[in-house]
């Protein structure tokens, strides 16, 4: 990243030269850090549509080309050739591991998969019908009450232990939230199983019967984890960074990320998307829903469509669509009505001028629900699965921020448009 040229901005009679920074890839960035100090004005950018909040070496998105790289590696290659724990290593440490590093990392994660036994009682305080995301926000936030020895963010060793604990325990916590919601006993992790197989085993096995996870389904699960692992400065990642900038402990920061992810405009879209496909029901009903999505008076949106950054096909959706076909084939599900509606909806939307002109393409959430449903997950588990996959991305971004010597508390300013200064009026005179 080098200073290339300067942007000159006139504010009244004052001229200010703002350095232009050139990234490895992507558009140039005007550095406005000294703007307020020099000329006393702020910039205004609600929703951060034109604002880079940090520099980062982790993930890059080219929204026009529909490209996503983790540490420079294209997502398609990682989805095909790598696996989730290797991707976690890559995101956390910047390079692909050699065989010894990978084994060591896998052992470190595996040795932390169990949760403190007292946490089982903590789960039992929730209503059985609580949404698993509600339970996860609470339980992950409460991890700082169980793992005091890894909350000192000034200690690199504690930061590392907290990171490994979060990656290792999130599948256990997500599976426990699911088991609790259906009234089944918690299933302890089995450390001889790989990460994805272990998660499926904790979700679908019961003590009364032997349960073997289909390796092909475990592979599809692992790919879903990989596709969701990081996505640069999205809403939940920015939430984690903002929470972390105050010095909050990592468990509290990740809980904040989970809370943000839950919203239907973000990670909650995978649940909303499948529910929408079910509601559409059959291909004949698609035109009605397309018309509603285009109607400005109707708040309905096509869930799983559109993205702030991608103005082209979301590369994760492409892989997810292929995976959906593979998984349904494997399970012998032919003529799946939801998949038929999804494919037809995509086809119609991609020919419709409204969607074409606004560059609205299917995103990662459009096809993931079809795979998860076929695996046996209820829709309420879709966003928890997104959360457990994204935990590594949140941690990698949080660690990058904490170790940046320039770290400052995140503190946006505002354009105040409220009442001007005025005197208090006594109750009798109002
Ligand atoms: N259906 C119909 N119209 C849409 C949609 C949609 N899904 N998405 C955007 N638009 C329209 C929107 O009405 C607006 O039209 P106009 O310019 O005439 O006012 C235009 O496209 C731009 O939309 P925006 O809301 O200003 O764009 P944004 O960048 O602020 O929002 C988004 C991005 C993802 C929140 C939005 O596309 C959306 O709500 N999509 C549905 C929810 C969804 O699938 N979210 C998952 C995103 S990917 C995974 C993740 O982030 O977790």
CSV table of C-alpha atoms and ligand atoms in Angstrom, one decimal:
chain,number,residue,atom,x,y,z
A,1,UNK,CA,0.0,0.0,0.0
A,2,UNK,CA,1.8,3.2,-1.2
A,3,UNK,CA,0.9,6.8,-1.4
A,4,UNK,CA,0.3,7.5,-5.1
A,5,UNK,CA,-1.2,10.9,-5.5
A,6,UNK,CA,-3.2,13.4,-3.6
A,7,UNK,CA,-6.9,14.4,-3.8
A,8,UNK,CA,-7.4,18.2,-3.4
A,9,UNK,CA,-10.5,19.2,-1.6
A,10,UNK,CA,-11.7,22.8,-1.4
A,11,UNK,CA,-13.8,23.7,1.8
A,12,UNK,CA,-14.7,27.3,1.4
A,13,UNK,CA,-11.4,29.0,0.7
A,14,UNK,CA,-9.3,26.4,2.4
A,15,UNK,CA,-7.7,23.7,0.3
A,16,UNK,CA,-6.7,20.4,1.8
A,17,UNK,CA,-4.5,17.7,0.2
A,18,UNK,CA,-5.7,14.2,1.0
A,19,UNK,CA,-3.3,11.3,0.3
A,20,UNK,CA,-4.6,8.6,-2.0
A,21,UNK,CA,-3.6,5.1,-0.9
A,22,UNK,CA,-3.2,2.3,-3.4
A,23,UNK,CA,-4.2,-1.2,-2.3
A,24,UNK,CA,-2.9,-4.6,-3.5
A,25,UNK,CA,-6.2,-4.9,-5.4
A,26,UNK,CA,-9.3,-2.9,-5.6
A,27,UNK,CA,-10.0,0.9,-6.0
A,28,UNK,CA,-7.8,3.6,-4.5
A,29,UNK,CA,-8.7,4.9,-1.1
A,30,UNK,CA,-8.7,8.6,-0.1
A,31,UNK,CA,-7.2,8.9,3.4
A,32,UNK,CA,-9.3,11.5,5.2
A,33,UNK,CA,-7.9,10.9,8.7
A,34,UNK,CA,-6.6,14.4,9.0
A,35,UNK,CA,-9.6,16.1,7.4
A,36,UNK,CA,-11.3,17.2,10.6
A,37,UNK,CA,-8.1,18.4,12.2
A,38,UNK,CA,-7.1,20.4,9.2
A,39,UNK,CA,-10.4,22.0,8.1
A,40,UNK,CA,-12.9,21.1,10.8
A,41,UNK,CA,-15.4,19.1,8.7
A,42,UNK,CA,-16.5,15.4,8.8
A,43,UNK,CA,-17.4,13.1,5.9
A,44,UNK,CA,-21.0,11.7,5.8
A,45,UNK,CA,-21.5,8.1,4.7
A,46,UNK,CA,-24.3,6.2,6.4
A,47,UNK,CA,-24.1,2.5,5.8
A,48,UNK,CA,-20.3,2.9,4.9
A,49,UNK,CA,-21.1,2.7,1.1
A,50,UNK,CA,-17.9,4.6,0.3
A,51,UNK,CA,-15.8,4.1,3.4
A,52,UNK,CA,-12.9,1.7,4.2
A,53,UNK,CA,-12.9,1.3,8.0
A,54,UNK,CA,-9.5,-0.3,8.2
A,55,UNK,CA,-6.7,-1.9,6.3
A,56,UNK,CA,-6.6,-5.6,6.2
A,57,UNK,CA,-4.5,-8.5,4.7
A,58,UNK,CA,-7.1,-11.2,5.1
A,59,UNK,CA,-9.9,-11.3,2.5
A,60,UNK,CA,-10.5,-9.5,-0.8
A,61,UNK,CA,-13.7,-9.2,-2.8
A,62,UNK,CA,-14.0,-7.9,-6.3
A,63,UNK,CA,-17.7,-7.2,-6.5
A,64,UNK,CA,-17.7,-6.4,-10.2
A,65,UNK,CA,-15.9,-9.6,-11.3
A,66,UNK,CA,-17.6,-11.8,-8.6
A,67,UNK,CA,-14.3,-12.8,-7.0
A,68,UNK,CA,-13.5,-13.7,-3.4
A,69,UNK,CA,-10.0,-14.5,-2.1
A,70,UNK,CA,-8.8,-15.6,1.3
A,71,UNK,CA,-5.2,-14.5,1.7
A,72,UNK,CA,-5.0,-14.3,-2.1
A,73,UNK,CA,-6.4,-17.8,-2.8
A,74,UNK,CA,-9.6,-17.8,-4.8
A,75,UNK,CA,-12.6,-19.3,-3.0
A,76,UNK,CA,-13.3,-21.8,-5.7
A,77,UNK,CA,-9.9,-23.4,-5.4
A,78,UNK,CA,-10.2,-23.6,-1.6
A,79,UNK,CA,-13.7,-25.0,-1.8
A,80,UNK,CA,-12.5,-27.7,-4.2
A,81,UNK,CA,-9.0,-28.6,-2.9
A,82,UNK,CA,-8.8,-27.5,0.7
A,83,UNK,CA,-10.8,-28.2,3.8
A,84,UNK,CA,-12.2,-26.0,6.6
A,85,UNK,CA,-9.5,-26.4,9.3
A,86,UNK,CA,-6.8,-25.7,6.7
A,87,UNK,CA,-8.7,-22.6,5.7
A,88,UNK,CA,-9.0,-21.6,9.3
A,89,UNK,CA,-5.2,-21.8,9.6
A,90,UNK,CA,-4.8,-19.8,6.4
A,91,UNK,CA,-7.1,-17.1,7.6
A,92,UNK,CA,-5.5,-16.9,11.1
A,93,UNK,CA,-1.8,-17.1,10.2
A,94,UNK,CA,-1.7,-15.8,6.6
A,95,UNK,CA,-0.2,-18.9,4.8
A,96,UNK,CA,-1.2,-22.4,4.0
A,97,UNK,CA,0.2,-24.8,6.6
A,98,UNK,CA,2.7,-27.6,5.9
A,99,UNK,CA,1.8,-31.1,7.0
A,100,UNK,CA,3.3,-30.7,10.5
A,101,UNK,CA,1.7,-27.3,11.1
A,102,UNK,CA,-1.7,-28.6,10.0
A,103,UNK,CA,-1.5,-31.6,12.3
A,104,UNK,CA,-0.5,-29.4,15.2
A,105,UNK,CA,-3.3,-27.0,14.5
A,106,UNK,CA,-5.9,-29.7,14.2
A,107,UNK,CA,-4.7,-31.2,17.5
A,108,UNK,CA,-4.9,-27.9,19.2
A,109,UNK,CA,-8.5,-27.3,18.0
A,110,UNK,CA,-9.6,-30.9,18.7
A,111,UNK,CA,-8.3,-30.7,22.3
A,112,UNK,CA,-10.7,-27.8,23.0
A,113,UNK,CA,-14.0,-29.2,21.6
A,114,UNK,CA,-15.7,-29.8,25.0
A,115,UNK,CA,-17.4,-27.0,26.9
A,116,UNK,CA,-17.1,-26.5,30.6
A,117,UNK,CA,-19.6,-28.9,32.2
A,118,UNK,CA,-21.2,-26.0,34.1
A,119,UNK,CA,-22.3,-24.6,30.8
A,120,UNK,CA,-24.8,-27.4,30.4
A,121,UNK,CA,-26.7,-25.9,33.4
A,122,UNK,CA,-26.4,-22.5,31.7
A,123,UNK,CA,-28.2,-23.9,28.6
A,124,UNK,CA,-30.9,-25.3,30.8
A,125,UNK,CA,-31.9,-21.8,31.8
A,126,UNK,CA,-33.2,-21.0,28.3
A,127,UNK,CA,-36.7,-21.8,27.2
A,128,UNK,CA,-36.8,-24.9,24.9
A,129,UNK,CA,-38.5,-22.9,22.2
A,130,UNK,CA,-35.8,-20.2,22.1
A,131,UNK,CA,-34.3,-19.6,18.7
A,132,UNK,CA,-30.8,-21.3,18.6
A,133,UNK,CA,-29.3,-18.0,17.6
A,134,UNK,CA,-30.7,-16.4,20.8
A,135,UNK,CA,-29.2,-19.2,22.8
A,136,UNK,CA,-25.9,-18.9,21.0
A,137,UNK,CA,-25.6,-15.1,21.6
A,138,UNK,CA,-26.1,-15.8,25.3
A,139,UNK,CA,-23.8,-18.8,25.6
A,140,UNK,CA,-20.9,-17.4,23.6
A,141,UNK,CA,-21.1,-14.1,25.5
A,142,UNK,CA,-21.0,-16.2,28.7
A,143,UNK,CA,-17.8,-17.9,27.7
A,144,UNK,CA,-15.9,-15.0,29.3
A,145,UNK,CA,-17.5,-16.1,32.6
A,146,UNK,CA,-16.1,-19.7,32.1
A,147,UNK,CA,-12.7,-19.1,30.5
A,148,UNK,CA,-11.2,-16.3,32.6
A,149,UNK,CA,-7.7,-17.4,31.7
A,150,UNK,CA,-8.0,-16.3,28.1
A,151,UNK,CA,-9.7,-12.9,28.3
A,152,UNK,CA,-6.6,-10.7,28.7
A,153,UNK,CA,-6.3,-9.2,25.2
A,154,UNK,CA,-2.8,-7.7,25.9
A,155,UNK,CA,-1.4,-11.2,26.2
A,156,UNK,CA,-0.7,-12.8,22.8
A,157,UNK,CA,-0.8,-16.3,24.3
A,158,UNK,CA,-4.2,-15.7,25.8
A,159,UNK,CA,-5.5,-14.3,22.5
A,160,UNK,CA,-4.3,-17.4,20.8
A,161,UNK,CA,-6.0,-19.7,23.4
A,162,UNK,CA,-9.2,-17.8,23.1
A,163,UNK,CA,-9.1,-18.1,19.3
A,164,UNK,CA,-8.6,-21.8,19.4
A,165,UNK,CA,-11.3,-22.2,22.1
A,166,UNK,CA,-13.8,-20.3,20.0
A,167,UNK,CA,-13.2,-22.3,16.8
A,168,UNK,CA,-13.2,-25.6,18.7
A,169,UNK,CA,-16.3,-24.9,20.8
A,170,UNK,CA,-18.7,-23.1,18.5
A,171,UNK,CA,-19.8,-26.4,16.7
A,172,UNK,CA,-20.4,-27.9,20.2
A,173,UNK,CA,-22.4,-24.9,21.3
A,174,UNK,CA,-24.4,-24.7,18.1
A,175,UNK,CA,-25.2,-28.5,18.3
A,176,UNK,CA,-26.1,-28.1,22.0
A,177,UNK,CA,-28.5,-25.2,21.1
A,178,UNK,CA,-30.1,-27.5,18.5
A,179,UNK,CA,-30.4,-30.5,20.8
A,180,UNK,CA,-31.8,-28.4,23.6
A,181,UNK,CA,-34.5,-27.0,21.2
A,182,UNK,CA,-35.7,-30.5,20.3
A,183,UNK,CA,-35.6,-31.9,23.8
A,184,UNK,CA,-32.8,-34.4,23.1
A,185,UNK,CA,-29.7,-35.0,25.3
A,186,UNK,CA,-26.5,-33.1,24.5
A,187,UNK,CA,-24.0,-35.2,22.6
A,188,UNK,CA,-20.4,-34.8,23.6
A,189,UNK,CA,-17.8,-34.2,20.9
A,190,UNK,CA,-15.9,-37.2,19.5
A,191,UNK,CA,-12.3,-36.1,18.9
A,192,UNK,CA,-11.4,-38.9,16.5
A,193,UNK,CA,-13.9,-37.4,14.1
A,194,UNK,CA,-13.0,-34.5,11.8
A,195,UNK,CA,-14.5,-31.1,12.4
A,196,UNK,CA,-17.5,-31.4,10.1
A,197,UNK,CA,-18.3,-35.0,10.9
A,198,UNK,CA,-18.1,-34.2,14.6
A,199,UNK,CA,-20.6,-31.4,14.2
A,200,UNK,CA,-23.1,-33.6,12.3
A,201,UNK,CA,-22.6,-36.3,14.8
A,202,UNK,CA,-23.3,-33.9,17.7
A,203,UNK,CA,-26.5,-32.7,15.9
A,204,UNK,CA,-27.9,-36.0,14.7
A,205,UNK,CA,-26.8,-38.9,16.9
A,206,UNK,CA,-28.7,-40.0,20.1
A,207,UNK,CA,-27.3,-42.1,22.9
A,208,UNK,CA,-29.8,-44.9,22.2
A,209,UNK,CA,-28.4,-45.7,18.7
A,210,UNK,CA,-25.1,-45.9,16.8
A,211,UNK,CA,-24.9,-43.2,14.2
A,212,UNK,CA,-22.5,-43.0,11.4
A,213,UNK,CA,-22.1,-39.8,9.4
A,214,UNK,CA,-22.1,-40.2,5.6
A,215,UNK,CA,-18.6,-38.9,4.5
A,216,UNK,CA,-20.1,-37.3,1.5
A,217,UNK,CA,-22.4,-35.2,3.6
A,218,UNK,CA,-19.6,-34.3,6.0
A,219,UNK,CA,-17.7,-33.1,2.9
A,220,UNK,CA,-20.6,-30.9,1.8
A,221,UNK,CA,-20.9,-29.6,5.4
A,222,UNK,CA,-17.2,-28.8,5.4
A,223,UNK,CA,-17.5,-26.9,2.1
A,224,UNK,CA,-20.4,-24.8,3.6
A,225,UNK,CA,-18.1,-23.9,6.5
A,226,UNK,CA,-15.3,-23.0,4.1
A,227,UNK,CA,-17.6,-20.8,1.9
A,228,UNK,CA,-18.8,-18.8,5.0
A,229,UNK,CA,-15.4,-18.5,6.7
A,230,UNK,CA,-14.7,-14.9,6.1
A,231,UNK,CA,-16.1,-12.0,4.0
A,232,UNK,CA,-14.0,-8.9,4.8
A,233,UNK,CA,-15.6,-5.9,6.5
A,234,UNK,CA,-19.3,-7.1,6.4
A,235,UNK,CA,-21.7,-5.9,9.2
A,236,UNK,CA,-21.0,-8.6,11.7
A,237,UNK,CA,-17.2,-8.4,11.2
A,238,UNK,CA,-17.3,-4.7,11.6
A,239,UNK,CA,-19.4,-5.2,14.7
A,240,UNK,CA,-16.7,-7.5,16.1
A,241,UNK,CA,-14.0,-5.0,15.2
A,242,UNK,CA,-15.9,-2.1,16.8
A,243,UNK,CA,-16.6,-4.1,20.0
A,244,UNK,CA,-12.9,-5.2,20.1
A,245,UNK,CA,-11.7,-1.7,19.6
A,246,UNK,CA,-12.8,-0.8,23.1
A,247,UNK,CA,-10.7,-3.6,24.5
A,248,UNK,CA,-13.6,-5.9,25.1
A,249,UNK,CA,-12.7,-9.6,25.5
A,250,UNK,CA,-12.9,-11.9,22.5
A,251,UNK,CA,-15.9,-13.9,23.7
A,252,UNK,CA,-17.9,-10.7,24.2
A,253,UNK,CA,-16.8,-9.5,20.7
A,254,UNK,CA,-17.8,-12.7,19.0
A,255,UNK,CA,-21.2,-12.7,20.8
A,256,UNK,CA,-21.7,-9.2,19.4
A,257,UNK,CA,-20.9,-10.6,15.9
A,258,UNK,CA,-23.4,-13.4,16.3
A,259,UNK,CA,-26.1,-10.9,17.3
A,260,UNK,CA,-25.4,-8.8,14.2
A,261,UNK,CA,-25.3,-11.8,11.9
A,262,UNK,CA,-28.8,-12.8,13.0
A,263,UNK,CA,-30.5,-10.0,11.1
A,264,UNK,CA,-32.4,-11.0,7.8
A,265,UNK,CA,-30.4,-8.6,5.7
A,266,UNK,CA,-27.2,-10.5,6.8
A,267,UNK,CA,-26.8,-14.1,8.0
A,268,UNK,CA,-30.5,-14.5,8.8
A,269,UNK,CA,-31.1,-14.4,5.1
A,270,UNK,CA,-30.4,-18.1,4.7
A,271,UNK,CA,-33.4,-19.0,6.9
A,272,UNK,CA,-35.5,-16.3,5.3
A,273,UNK,CA,-34.6,-17.4,1.8
A,274,UNK,CA,-35.7,-21.1,2.4
A,275,UNK,CA,-38.9,-19.9,4.1
A,276,UNK,CA,-39.5,-17.7,1.1
A,277,UNK,CA,-38.9,-20.6,-1.4
A,278,UNK,CA,-41.3,-22.8,0.6
A,279,UNK,CA,-43.9,-20.0,0.6
A,280,UNK,CA,-43.6,-19.6,-3.1
A,281,UNK,CA,-44.3,-23.3,-3.3
A,282,UNK,CA,-44.3,-23.9,-7.0
A,283,UNK,CA,-43.0,-22.3,-10.2
A,284,UNK,CA,-46.4,-21.0,-11.2
A,285,UNK,CA,-46.4,-18.6,-8.2
A,286,UNK,CA,-43.0,-17.1,-9.1
A,287,UNK,CA,-44.3,-14.2,-11.2
A,288,UNK,CA,-46.4,-13.0,-8.3
A,289,UNK,CA,-43.4,-12.8,-6.0
A,290,UNK,CA,-41.2,-11.2,-8.6
A,291,UNK,CA,-43.9,-8.5,-9.0
A,292,UNK,CA,-43.9,-8.0,-5.2
A,293,UNK,CA,-40.1,-7.7,-5.1
A,294,UNK,CA,-40.3,-5.0,-7.7
A,295,UNK,CA,-43.1,-3.1,-6.1
A,296,UNK,CA,-41.8,-0.1,-4.2
A,297,UNK,CA,-44.9,0.0,-2.0
A,298,UNK,CA,-44.3,-3.6,-0.9
A,299,UNK,CA,-41.5,-4.3,1.7
A,300,UNK,CA,-41.0,-7.8,0.3
A,301,UNK,CA,-37.5,-8.6,-1.1
A,302,UNK,CA,-36.2,-11.7,-2.8
A,303,UNK,CA,-34.2,-13.1,0.1
A,304,UNK,CA,-30.9,-14.6,-0.9
A,305,UNK,CA,-30.7,-12.0,-3.7
A,306,UNK,CA,-28.5,-8.9,-3.9
A,307,UNK,CA,-25.4,-7.8,-2.1
A,308,UNK,CA,-23.7,-4.6,-1.1
A,309,UNK,CA,-20.4,-5.5,-2.8
A,310,UNK,CA,-21.2,-8.1,-5.4
A,311,UNK,CA,-22.6,-6.6,-8.6
A,312,UNK,CA,-22.1,-10.0,-10.3
A,313,UNK,CA,-22.7,-13.6,-9.3
A,314,UNK,CA,-21.6,-14.3,-5.7
A,315,UNK,CA,-18.8,-16.9,-6.3
A,316,UNK,CA,-20.0,-18.7,-3.2
A,317,UNK,CA,-23.5,-19.1,-4.6
A,318,UNK,CA,-22.0,-20.8,-7.7
A,319,UNK,CA,-20.3,-23.4,-5.6
A,320,UNK,CA,-23.3,-23.7,-3.3
A,321,UNK,CA,-25.6,-24.4,-6.3
A,322,UNK,CA,-23.4,-27.2,-7.5
A,323,UNK,CA,-23.2,-28.6,-4.0
A,324,UNK,CA,-27.0,-28.5,-3.7
A,325,UNK,CA,-27.3,-30.7,-6.8
A,326,UNK,CA,-24.6,-33.1,-5.5
A,327,UNK,CA,-26.2,-33.5,-2.1
A,328,UNK,CA,-29.7,-34.0,-3.3
A,329,UNK,CA,-28.4,-36.6,-5.8
A,330,UNK,CA,-26.6,-38.3,-3.1
A,331,UNK,CA,-29.6,-38.4,-0.8
A,332,UNK,CA,-31.7,-39.7,-3.7
A,333,UNK,CA,-33.9,-36.6,-3.6
A,334,UNK,CA,-35.2,-36.0,-7.1
A,335,UNK,CA,-37.6,-33.3,-8.2
A,336,UNK,CA,-37.0,-31.4,-5.0
A,337,UNK,CA,-39.7,-28.6,-5.3
A,338,UNK,CA,-37.7,-26.0,-3.3
A,339,UNK,CA,-34.7,-26.5,-5.6
A,340,UNK,CA,-36.9,-26.3,-8.7
A,341,UNK,CA,-38.5,-23.1,-7.4
A,342,UNK,CA,-35.0,-21.7,-6.6
A,343,UNK,CA,-33.6,-22.5,-10.1
A,344,UNK,CA,-36.6,-21.1,-11.9
A,345,UNK,CA,-36.6,-18.0,-9.7
A,346,UNK,CA,-33.0,-17.4,-10.4
A,347,UNK,CA,-33.6,-17.9,-14.2
A,348,UNK,CA,-36.5,-15.4,-14.3
A,349,UNK,CA,-34.8,-12.9,-12.1
A,350,UNK,CA,-31.7,-12.9,-14.2
A,351,UNK,CA,-33.7,-12.1,-17.3
A,352,UNK,CA,-35.9,-9.5,-15.6
A,353,UNK,CA,-34.9,-5.9,-16.3
A,354,UNK,CA,-35.4,-4.8,-12.6
A,355,UNK,CA,-32.8,-7.4,-11.3
A,356,UNK,CA,-30.5,-7.0,-14.3
A,357,UNK,CA,-30.3,-3.2,-14.1
A,358,UNK,CA,-29.8,-3.2,-10.3
A,359,UNK,CA,-27.2,-6.1,-10.7
A,360,UNK,CA,-29.1,-8.3,-8.2
A,361,UNK,CA,-27.7,-11.8,-8.3
A,362,UNK,CA,-28.2,-14.8,-6.0
A,363,UNK,CA,-25.9,-14.6,-3.0
A,364,UNK,CA,-24.5,-17.3,-0.7
A,365,UNK,CA,-27.7,-17.6,1.2
A,366,UNK,CA,-29.8,-18.5,-1.8
A,367,UNK,CA,-28.8,-22.2,-2.2
A,368,UNK,CA,-27.2,-23.0,1.2
A,369,UNK,CA,-30.6,-23.6,2.9
A,370,UNK,CA,-31.6,-26.3,0.3
A,371,UNK,CA,-28.5,-28.3,1.2
A,372,UNK,CA,-29.0,-27.8,5.0
A,373,UNK,CA,-32.6,-28.8,4.8
A,374,UNK,CA,-31.7,-31.9,2.8
A,375,UNK,CA,-29.2,-32.8,5.5
A,376,UNK,CA,-32.0,-32.7,8.1
A,377,UNK,CA,-31.5,-29.3,9.7
A,378,UNK,CA,-34.5,-27.1,10.6
A,379,UNK,CA,-34.4,-23.6,9.2
A,380,UNK,CA,-33.7,-22.2,12.6
A,381,UNK,CA,-30.3,-23.9,12.5
A,382,UNK,CA,-29.2,-22.2,9.2
A,383,UNK,CA,-27.9,-19.0,10.8
A,384,UNK,CA,-26.2,-20.8,13.7
A,385,UNK,CA,-24.3,-22.8,11.1
A,386,UNK,CA,-23.3,-19.6,9.4
A,387,UNK,CA,-22.2,-18.2,12.7
A,388,UNK,CA,-20.0,-21.1,13.6
A,389,UNK,CA,-18.4,-21.0,10.1
A,390,UNK,CA,-17.8,-17.3,10.3
A,391,UNK,CA,-16.2,-17.4,13.8
A,392,UNK,CA,-12.8,-17.9,12.3
A,393,UNK,CA,-13.1,-14.9,10.1
A,394,UNK,CA,-14.3,-12.8,13.0
A,395,UNK,CA,-11.3,-14.0,15.1
A,396,UNK,CA,-8.8,-13.4,12.3
A,397,UNK,CA,-10.1,-9.9,11.8
A,398,UNK,CA,-10.2,-9.2,15.6
A,399,UNK,CA,-6.6,-10.5,16.0
A,400,UNK,CA,-5.4,-8.4,13.1
A,401,UNK,CA,-6.9,-5.3,14.7
A,402,UNK,CA,-5.6,-6.0,18.2
A,403,UNK,CA,-2.0,-6.5,16.9
A,404,UNK,CA,-2.2,-3.3,14.8
A,405,UNK,CA,-0.1,-0.6,16.6
A,406,UNK,CA,-2.3,2.1,15.2
A,407,UNK,CA,-5.5,0.7,16.9
A,408,UNK,CA,-7.9,3.3,18.1
A,409,UNK,CA,-11.4,2.9,19.6
A,410,UNK,CA,-13.9,3.0,16.7
A,411,UNK,CA,-15.9,6.1,17.2
A,412,UNK,CA,-17.9,7.5,14.2
A,413,UNK,CA,-19.2,11.0,14.3
A,414,UNK,CA,-22.6,12.2,13.1
A,415,UNK,CA,-24.5,14.8,11.2
A,416,UNK,CA,-26.7,16.2,14.0
A,417,UNK,CA,-30.2,17.2,12.7
A,418,UNK,CA,-32.0,17.4,16.0
A,419,UNK,CA,-33.4,20.4,17.9
A,420,UNK,CA,-31.1,23.4,18.4
A,421,UNK,CA,-30.1,24.3,21.9
A,422,UNK,CA,-33.1,25.4,24.0
A,423,UNK,CA,-34.2,26.0,27.6
A,424,UNK,CA,-35.9,23.4,29.7
A,425,UNK,CA,-39.7,24.1,30.1
A,426,UNK,CA,-41.3,23.4,33.5
A,427,UNK,CA,-44.1,20.7,33.4
A,428,UNK,CA,-46.8,23.3,34.2
A,429,UNK,CA,-45.8,25.4,31.2
A,430,UNK,CA,-45.8,22.6,28.5
B,1,LIG,N1,-35.1,-7.9,-3.8
B,1,LIG,C1,-35.6,-6.8,-4.5
B,1,LIG,N2,-35.0,-5.7,-4.6
B,1,LIG,C2,-33.8,-5.5,-4.0
B,1,LIG,C3,-33.2,-6.6,-3.4
B,1,LIG,C4,-33.9,-7.8,-3.3
B,1,LIG,N3,-33.3,-8.9,-2.6
B,1,LIG,N4,-32.0,-6.2,-2.9
B,1,LIG,C5,-31.8,-4.9,-3.3
B,1,LIG,N5,-32.9,-4.5,-4.0
B,1,LIG,C6,-33.1,-3.2,-4.6
B,1,LIG,C7,-33.5,-2.2,-3.6
B,1,LIG,O1,-34.9,-2.0,-3.4
B,1,LIG,C8,-32.8,-0.9,-4.2
B,1,LIG,O2,-33.7,-0.4,-5.2
B,1,LIG,P1,-33.7,1.2,-5.4
B,1,LIG,O3,-32.3,1.6,-5.8
B,1,LIG,O4,-34.7,1.3,-6.5
B,1,LIG,O5,-34.2,1.8,-4.1
B,1,LIG,C9,-31.6,-1.4,-4.9
B,1,LIG,O6,-31.8,-2.8,-5.2
B,1,LIG,C10,-30.3,-1.4,-4.0
B,1,LIG,O7,-30.6,-2.0,-2.7
B,1,LIG,P2,-30.0,-1.5,-1.3
B,1,LIG,O8,-30.9,-2.0,-0.2
B,1,LIG,O9,-29.8,0.0,-1.4
B,1,LIG,O10,-28.6,-2.3,-1.4
B,1,LIG,P3,-27.7,-2.6,-0.1
B,1,LIG,O11,-26.4,-2.7,-0.6
B,1,LIG,O12,-27.9,-1.6,1.0
B,1,LIG,O13,-28.3,-4.0,0.4
B,1,LIG,C11,-28.7,-6.3,0.8
B,1,LIG,C12,-27.7,-5.2,0.2
B,1,LIG,C13,-28.0,-7.6,0.8
B,1,LIG,C14,-29.0,-5.9,2.3
B,1,LIG,C15,-30.0,-6.3,-0.1
B,1,LIG,O14,-29.7,-6.7,-1.4
B,1,LIG,C16,-31.0,-7.3,0.5
B,1,LIG,O15,-31.8,-6.9,1.4
B,1,LIG,N6,-31.1,-8.6,0.0
B,1,LIG,C17,-32.0,-9.6,0.6
B,1,LIG,C18,-31.4,-10.1,1.9
B,1,LIG,C19,-30.2,-11.0,1.7
B,1,LIG,O16,-30.2,-11.9,0.8
B,1,LIG,N7,-29.1,-10.8,2.5
B,1,LIG,C20,-27.9,-11.7,2.4
B,1,LIG,C21,-26.7,-10.9,1.9
B,1,LIG,S1,-25.3,-12.0,1.5
B,1,LIG,C22,-24.9,-12.8,3.0
B,1,LIG,C23,-24.6,-12.0,4.2
B,1,LIG,O17,-24.2,-10.8,4.1
B,1,LIG,O18,-24.8,-12.5,5.3
